[in-house]
Tab-separated table of C-alpha atoms in Angstrom:
chain	number	residue	atom	x	y	z
V	1	UNK	CA	-55.341	2.157	-58.851
V	2	UNK	CA	-56.249	1.602	-55.190
V	3	UNK	CA	-55.127	-1.772	-53.804
V	4	UNK	CA	-57.009	-2.771	-50.609
V	5	UNK	CA	-54.282	-5.272	-49.763
V	6	UNK	CA	-51.542	-2.651	-49.837
V	7	UNK	CA	-53.060	0.681	-48.777
V	8	UNK	CA	-55.624	2.264	-46.492
V	9	UNK	CA	-58.591	4.094	-48.033
V	10	UNK	CA	-59.130	7.782	-47.301
V	11	UNK	CA	-60.957	8.644	-44.092
V	12	UNK	CA	-64.538	9.850	-44.346
V	13	UNK	CA	-65.147	12.201	-41.380
V	14	UNK	CA	-68.920	12.021	-41.800
V	15	UNK	CA	-69.129	8.240	-42.239
V	16	UNK	CA	-65.888	6.818	-40.772
V	17	UNK	CA	-64.896	3.183	-40.707
V	18	UNK	CA	-65.917	1.517	-37.449
V	19	UNK	CA	-65.494	-1.812	-35.674
V	20	UNK	CA	-68.584	-2.336	-33.510
V	21	UNK	CA	-69.231	-5.383	-31.376
V	22	UNK	CA	-72.476	-7.098	-32.367
V	23	UNK	CA	-74.476	-9.983	-30.949
V	24	UNK	CA	-76.992	-12.487	-32.272
V	25	UNK	CA	-79.416	-14.740	-30.399
V	26	UNK	CA	-79.254	-18.432	-31.252
V	27	UNK	CA	-80.578	-21.384	-29.288
V	28	UNK	CA	-80.972	-19.312	-26.146
V	29	UNK	CA	-77.367	-18.109	-26.244
V	30	UNK	CA	-75.781	-14.821	-27.311
V	31	UNK	CA	-73.304	-15.137	-30.167
V	32	UNK	CA	-70.464	-12.612	-30.072
V	33	UNK	CA	-69.312	-10.926	-33.244
V	34	UNK	CA	-67.224	-8.076	-34.609
V	35	UNK	CA	-68.416	-6.073	-37.605
V	36	UNK	CA	-65.855	-4.318	-39.784
V	37	UNK	CA	-67.757	-1.406	-41.342
V	38	UNK	CA	-66.062	0.521	-44.177
V	39	UNK	CA	-65.974	4.271	-44.503
V	40	UNK	CA	-68.593	5.960	-46.633
V	41	UNK	CA	-72.318	6.504	-46.666
V	42	UNK	CA	-73.012	3.069	-48.101
V	43	UNK	CA	-74.982	0.960	-47.910
V	44	UNK	CA	-72.164	-1.560	-48.135
V	45	UNK	CA	-72.230	-5.106	-49.473
V	46	UNK	CA	-71.799	-7.477	-46.556
V	47	UNK	CA	-69.748	-10.649	-46.093
V	48	UNK	CA	-70.201	-13.054	-43.180
V	49	UNK	CA	-66.971	-14.927	-42.470
V	50	UNK	CA	-67.450	-18.392	-40.981
V	51	UNK	CA	-64.458	-19.844	-39.169
V	52	UNK	CA	-63.662	-23.518	-38.902
V	53	UNK	CA	-63.162	-26.107	-36.180
V	54	UNK	CA	-62.157	-25.051	-33.588
V	55	UNK	CA	-61.424	-21.591	-35.002
V	56	UNK	CA	-57.687	-21.069	-34.539
V	57	UNK	CA	-57.786	-19.305	-37.923
V	58	UNK	CA	-60.632	-16.798	-37.708
V	59	UNK	CA	-59.918	-14.837	-40.892
V	60	UNK	CA	-59.679	-11.377	-39.411
V	61	UNK	CA	-57.154	-10.579	-42.143
V	62	UNK	CA	-59.907	-11.186	-44.685
V	63	UNK	CA	-62.354	-9.021	-42.741
V	64	UNK	CA	-59.876	-6.127	-42.762
V	65	UNK	CA	-59.111	-6.541	-46.468
V	66	UNK	CA	-62.815	-6.679	-47.257
V	67	UNK	CA	-63.415	-3.478	-45.302
V	68	UNK	CA	-60.635	-1.633	-47.132
V	69	UNK	CA	-62.282	-2.745	-50.378
V	70	UNK	CA	-65.675	-1.358	-49.315
V	71	UNK	CA	-67.338	-4.496	-47.912
V	72	UNK	CA	-68.658	-4.860	-44.392
V	73	UNK	CA	-67.086	-8.003	-42.923
V	74	UNK	CA	-68.537	-9.883	-39.965
V	75	UNK	CA	-66.590	-12.376	-37.844
V	76	UNK	CA	-68.467	-14.193	-35.062
V	77	UNK	CA	-68.133	-17.207	-32.779
V	78	UNK	CA	-70.522	-20.151	-32.638
V	79	UNK	CA	-72.115	-21.542	-29.507
V	80	UNK	CA	-69.751	-23.336	-27.210
V	81	UNK	CA	-66.612	-21.780	-28.710
V	82	UNK	CA	-64.154	-19.144	-27.607
V	83	UNK	CA	-66.116	-18.117	-24.499
V	84	UNK	CA	-69.604	-18.124	-26.021
V	85	UNK	CA	-72.162	-19.970	-23.908
V	86	UNK	CA	-73.827	-23.227	-24.833
V	87	UNK	CA	-72.341	-26.381	-26.285
V	88	UNK	CA	-70.539	-26.986	-29.539
V	89	UNK	CA	-71.974	-29.280	-32.175
V	90	UNK	CA	-72.038	-29.363	-35.952
V	91	UNK	CA	-75.801	-28.844	-35.845
V	92	UNK	CA	-75.416	-25.802	-33.609
V	93	UNK	CA	-72.914	-24.320	-36.071
V	94	UNK	CA	-75.537	-24.541	-38.821
V	95	UNK	CA	-78.231	-23.093	-36.554
V	96	UNK	CA	-75.921	-20.262	-35.512
V	97	UNK	CA	-74.983	-19.394	-39.091
V	98	UNK	CA	-78.686	-19.284	-39.962
V	99	UNK	CA	-79.359	-17.071	-36.928
V	100	UNK	CA	-76.743	-14.589	-38.113
V	101	UNK	CA	-78.190	-14.452	-41.634
V	102	UNK	CA	-81.703	-13.846	-40.292
V	103	UNK	CA	-80.463	-11.416	-37.623
V	104	UNK	CA	-78.477	-9.128	-39.900
V	105	UNK	CA	-81.484	-7.047	-41.031
V	106	UNK	CA	-81.709	-5.699	-37.473
V	107	UNK	CA	-78.224	-4.217	-37.888
V	108	UNK	CA	-78.536	-2.966	-41.448
V	109	UNK	CA	-79.680	0.612	-40.882
V	110	UNK	CA	-77.360	1.369	-37.972
V	111	UNK	CA	-74.287	0.046	-39.773
V	112	UNK	CA	-75.087	0.944	-43.392
V	113	UNK	CA	-75.370	-2.645	-44.641
V	114	UNK	CA	-76.752	-3.589	-48.040
V	115	UNK	CA	-78.205	-7.057	-47.486
V	116	UNK	CA	-79.327	-7.342	-51.086
V	117	UNK	CA	-75.608	-7.946	-51.630
V	118	UNK	CA	-74.968	-10.483	-48.871
V	119	UNK	CA	-72.273	-13.143	-49.260
V	120	UNK	CA	-71.008	-15.930	-47.034
V	121	UNK	CA	-67.352	-16.975	-46.998
V	122	UNK	CA	-66.072	-19.839	-44.898
V	123	UNK	CA	-62.917	-21.803	-44.210
V	124	UNK	CA	-62.759	-25.552	-43.456
V	125	UNK	CA	-65.851	-26.435	-41.423
V	126	UNK	CA	-66.838	-22.813	-42.022
V	127	UNK	CA	-66.762	-23.570	-45.747
V	128	UNK	CA	-69.144	-26.449	-45.100
V	129	UNK	CA	-71.391	-24.134	-43.072
V	130	UNK	CA	-71.243	-21.391	-45.710
V	131	UNK	CA	-72.368	-23.720	-48.495
V	132	UNK	CA	-75.058	-25.371	-46.350
V	133	UNK	CA	-76.399	-22.026	-45.134
V	134	UNK	CA	-76.399	-20.431	-48.581
V	135	UNK	CA	-78.289	-23.427	-49.968
V	136	UNK	CA	-80.937	-23.001	-47.254
V	137	UNK	CA	-81.252	-19.196	-47.563
V	138	UNK	CA	-81.974	-17.728	-51.010
V	139	UNK	CA	-81.286	-14.261	-49.561
V	140	UNK	CA	-77.560	-15.109	-49.713
V	141	UNK	CA	-76.438	-13.691	-53.041
V	142	UNK	CA	-73.065	-15.477	-53.302
V	143	UNK	CA	-70.948	-17.972	-51.373
V	144	UNK	CA	-67.219	-18.663	-51.165
V	145	UNK	CA	-65.579	-21.680	-49.562
V	146	UNK	CA	-61.901	-22.338	-48.854
V	147	UNK	CA	-60.643	-25.818	-47.901
V	148	UNK	CA	-64.203	-26.883	-47.095
V	149	UNK	CA	-64.565	-29.869	-44.781
V	150	UNK	CA	-67.237	-32.099	-46.331
V	151	UNK	CA	-68.795	-33.700	-43.242
V	152	UNK	CA	-70.939	-35.991	-45.374
V	153	UNK	CA	-67.939	-37.368	-47.242
V	154	UNK	CA	-66.014	-37.847	-43.989
V	155	UNK	CA	-69.001	-39.569	-42.386
V	156	UNK	CA	-69.119	-42.101	-45.219
V	157	UNK	CA	-65.461	-42.981	-44.587
V	158	UNK	CA	-66.106	-43.391	-40.871
V	159	UNK	CA	-69.029	-45.726	-41.455
V	160	UNK	CA	-66.965	-47.896	-43.793
V	161	UNK	CA	-63.723	-48.162	-41.824
V	162	UNK	CA	-63.346	-48.418	-38.031
V	163	UNK	CA	-59.702	-47.341	-38.163
V	164	UNK	CA	-60.565	-44.196	-40.100
V	165	UNK	CA	-63.326	-43.498	-37.599
V	166	UNK	CA	-60.894	-43.823	-34.700
V	167	UNK	CA	-58.504	-41.390	-36.380
V	168	UNK	CA	-61.269	-38.795	-36.734
V	169	UNK	CA	-62.258	-39.229	-33.074
V	170	UNK	CA	-58.645	-38.732	-32.007
V	171	UNK	CA	-58.166	-35.726	-34.279
V	172	UNK	CA	-61.330	-34.024	-33.018
V	173	UNK	CA	-60.400	-34.742	-29.396
V	174	UNK	CA	-57.119	-32.932	-29.965
V	175	UNK	CA	-58.873	-29.673	-30.970
V	176	UNK	CA	-61.313	-29.193	-28.092
V	177	UNK	CA	-59.441	-26.665	-25.898
V	178	UNK	CA	-61.472	-23.594	-27.060
V	179	UNK	CA	-64.748	-25.578	-27.158
V	180	UNK	CA	-67.178	-26.821	-24.558
V	181	UNK	CA	-69.819	-29.510	-24.254
V	182	UNK	CA	-68.600	-32.007	-26.828
V	183	UNK	CA	-66.108	-34.791	-27.552
V	184	UNK	CA	-64.536	-36.520	-30.498
V	185	UNK	CA	-66.947	-39.411	-30.132
V	186	UNK	CA	-69.940	-37.078	-30.057
V	187	UNK	CA	-68.795	-35.180	-33.130
V	188	UNK	CA	-68.146	-38.293	-35.190
V	189	UNK	CA	-71.467	-39.752	-34.063
V	190	UNK	CA	-73.337	-36.606	-35.076
V	191	UNK	CA	-71.588	-36.597	-38.425
V	192	UNK	CA	-72.502	-40.225	-39.044
V	193	UNK	CA	-76.116	-39.662	-37.996
V	194	UNK	CA	-76.485	-36.827	-40.519
V	195	UNK	CA	-74.893	-39.001	-43.189
V	196	UNK	CA	-75.555	-38.111	-46.802
V	197	UNK	CA	-77.687	-35.074	-45.881
V	198	UNK	CA	-74.413	-33.284	-45.108
V	199	UNK	CA	-72.709	-34.169	-48.381
V	200	UNK	CA	-71.839	-30.887	-50.054
V	201	UNK	CA	-72.243	-32.275	-53.563
V	202	UNK	CA	-75.975	-32.665	-52.885
V	203	UNK	CA	-76.314	-28.881	-52.609
V	204	UNK	CA	-75.661	-28.304	-56.322
V	205	UNK	CA	-79.338	-27.986	-57.358
V	206	UNK	CA	-80.012	-25.361	-54.666
V	207	UNK	CA	-76.926	-23.340	-55.554
V	208	UNK	CA	-77.244	-23.665	-59.331
V	209	UNK	CA	-78.483	-20.113	-59.884
V	210	UNK	CA	-75.973	-18.316	-57.671
V	211	UNK	CA	-72.257	-17.502	-57.831
V	212	UNK	CA	-70.117	-20.068	-55.992
V	213	UNK	CA	-66.372	-19.922	-55.345
V	214	UNK	CA	-64.600	-23.147	-54.330
V	215	UNK	CA	-60.956	-23.022	-53.244
V	216	UNK	CA	-59.081	-26.250	-52.648
V	217	UNK	CA	-55.737	-26.761	-50.927
V	218	UNK	CA	-53.298	-29.140	-52.574
V	219	UNK	CA	-50.924	-29.717	-49.611
V	220	UNK	CA	-53.632	-30.343	-47.044
V	221	UNK	CA	-53.820	-33.372	-44.751
V	222	UNK	CA	-57.009	-32.102	-43.063
V	223	UNK	CA	-59.193	-31.681	-46.144
V	224	UNK	CA	-57.314	-33.444	-48.947
V	225	UNK	CA	-58.602	-32.134	-52.238
V	226	UNK	CA	-59.245	-35.631	-53.601
V	227	UNK	CA	-62.004	-36.094	-50.998
V	228	UNK	CA	-63.205	-32.607	-50.112
V	229	UNK	CA	-62.661	-30.425	-53.199
V	230	UNK	CA	-62.418	-32.332	-56.486
V	231	UNK	CA	-65.726	-34.281	-56.126
V	232	UNK	CA	-67.502	-31.057	-55.202
V	233	UNK	CA	-66.185	-29.214	-58.251
V	234	UNK	CA	-67.231	-32.133	-60.479
V	235	UNK	CA	-70.747	-32.255	-59.012
V	236	UNK	CA	-71.271	-28.498	-59.363
V	237	UNK	CA	-69.963	-28.498	-62.919
V	238	UNK	CA	-72.317	-31.354	-63.785
V	239	UNK	CA	-75.405	-29.622	-62.359
V	240	UNK	CA	-74.320	-27.129	-63.725
V	241	UNK	CA	-73.730	-24.340	-61.234
V	242	UNK	CA	-73.332	-21.863	-64.053
V	243	UNK	CA	-71.504	-19.174	-62.066
V	244	UNK	CA	-68.987	-21.544	-60.502
V	245	UNK	CA	-65.373	-20.463	-60.019
V	246	UNK	CA	-62.855	-22.916	-58.612
V	247	UNK	CA	-59.148	-22.971	-57.775
V	248	UNK	CA	-56.664	-25.417	-56.277
V	249	UNK	CA	-53.775	-23.679	-54.529
V	250	UNK	CA	-50.516	-25.457	-53.549
V	251	UNK	CA	-50.792	-24.705	-49.833
V	252	UNK	CA	-51.755	-26.154	-46.467
V	253	UNK	CA	-55.119	-26.279	-44.738
V	254	UNK	CA	-54.919	-22.759	-43.261
V	255	UNK	CA	-53.575	-21.354	-46.554
V	256	UNK	CA	-50.669	-20.213	-44.414
V	257	UNK	CA	-48.499	-19.027	-47.313
V	258	UNK	CA	-51.408	-17.998	-49.553
V	259	UNK	CA	-53.289	-15.445	-47.441
V	260	UNK	CA	-52.808	-12.591	-49.914
V	261	UNK	CA	-53.729	-14.880	-52.800
V	262	UNK	CA	-56.799	-15.983	-50.848
V	263	UNK	CA	-57.860	-12.405	-50.177
V	264	UNK	CA	-57.315	-11.325	-53.785
V	265	UNK	CA	-59.253	-14.327	-55.094
V	266	UNK	CA	-62.230	-13.722	-52.804
V	267	UNK	CA	-62.253	-9.970	-53.493
V	268	UNK	CA	-62.062	-10.458	-57.249
V	269	UNK	CA	-64.913	-12.959	-57.071
V	270	UNK	CA	-67.097	-10.665	-54.966
V	271	UNK	CA	-66.339	-7.648	-57.157
V	272	UNK	CA	-67.557	-9.587	-60.192
V	273	UNK	CA	-70.724	-11.020	-58.669
V	274	UNK	CA	-71.897	-8.364	-56.202
């Protein structure tokens, strides 16, 4: 049996695997992306991978594994990050993710994409963006989130405790090297202004009819599961989100020693639901 995490698929000389650069327009800026297109005539189910803040882990290993398994995997950068023009903000991340979802049909024919089988998968803040974007776009058939950062839950802590707020400001300030146009104070302020509208548990009614994968990380100081994962699982079970799958892995925020487990879990989920 072919294992996409351990072997390369056969080459198709007529429809070879490719790795084209792609761009998307969002807020007057050009988002830069890389599409990992599998071999074969297709059309191929498509997965948009949303990286976190600031994006040190961009999940290219997942994109390659997805391609070997027959999925087209897209990795892109948001405004104000990693050389892309514009300024970084949480709101811009959500706008950019939406721009990619709505812009993909323009790439479908050229790159053999099947957008009836479109999934979003995100890590950390990218998990937040994946769930928020899927909830806002019924065209997204399935969504997977790993170590999601629940901005609404964090905002509530900041409003209630000045010391916690100061720690978030300091932590965000320490991650700004690849970003432009923002600050820790600005990011915490934006988070607080959005408040409960960015609580991921509130998305349950809009995701109730679709497959959702939630992966928590049990040794994680960035998104401790007690705040960012467990309440979300409980809320989605209570809705219920009938096609919910959830796991808690004993690993750190980047799933540093669980990358193969992460890939296998996401692939198994997508194979079942797409």
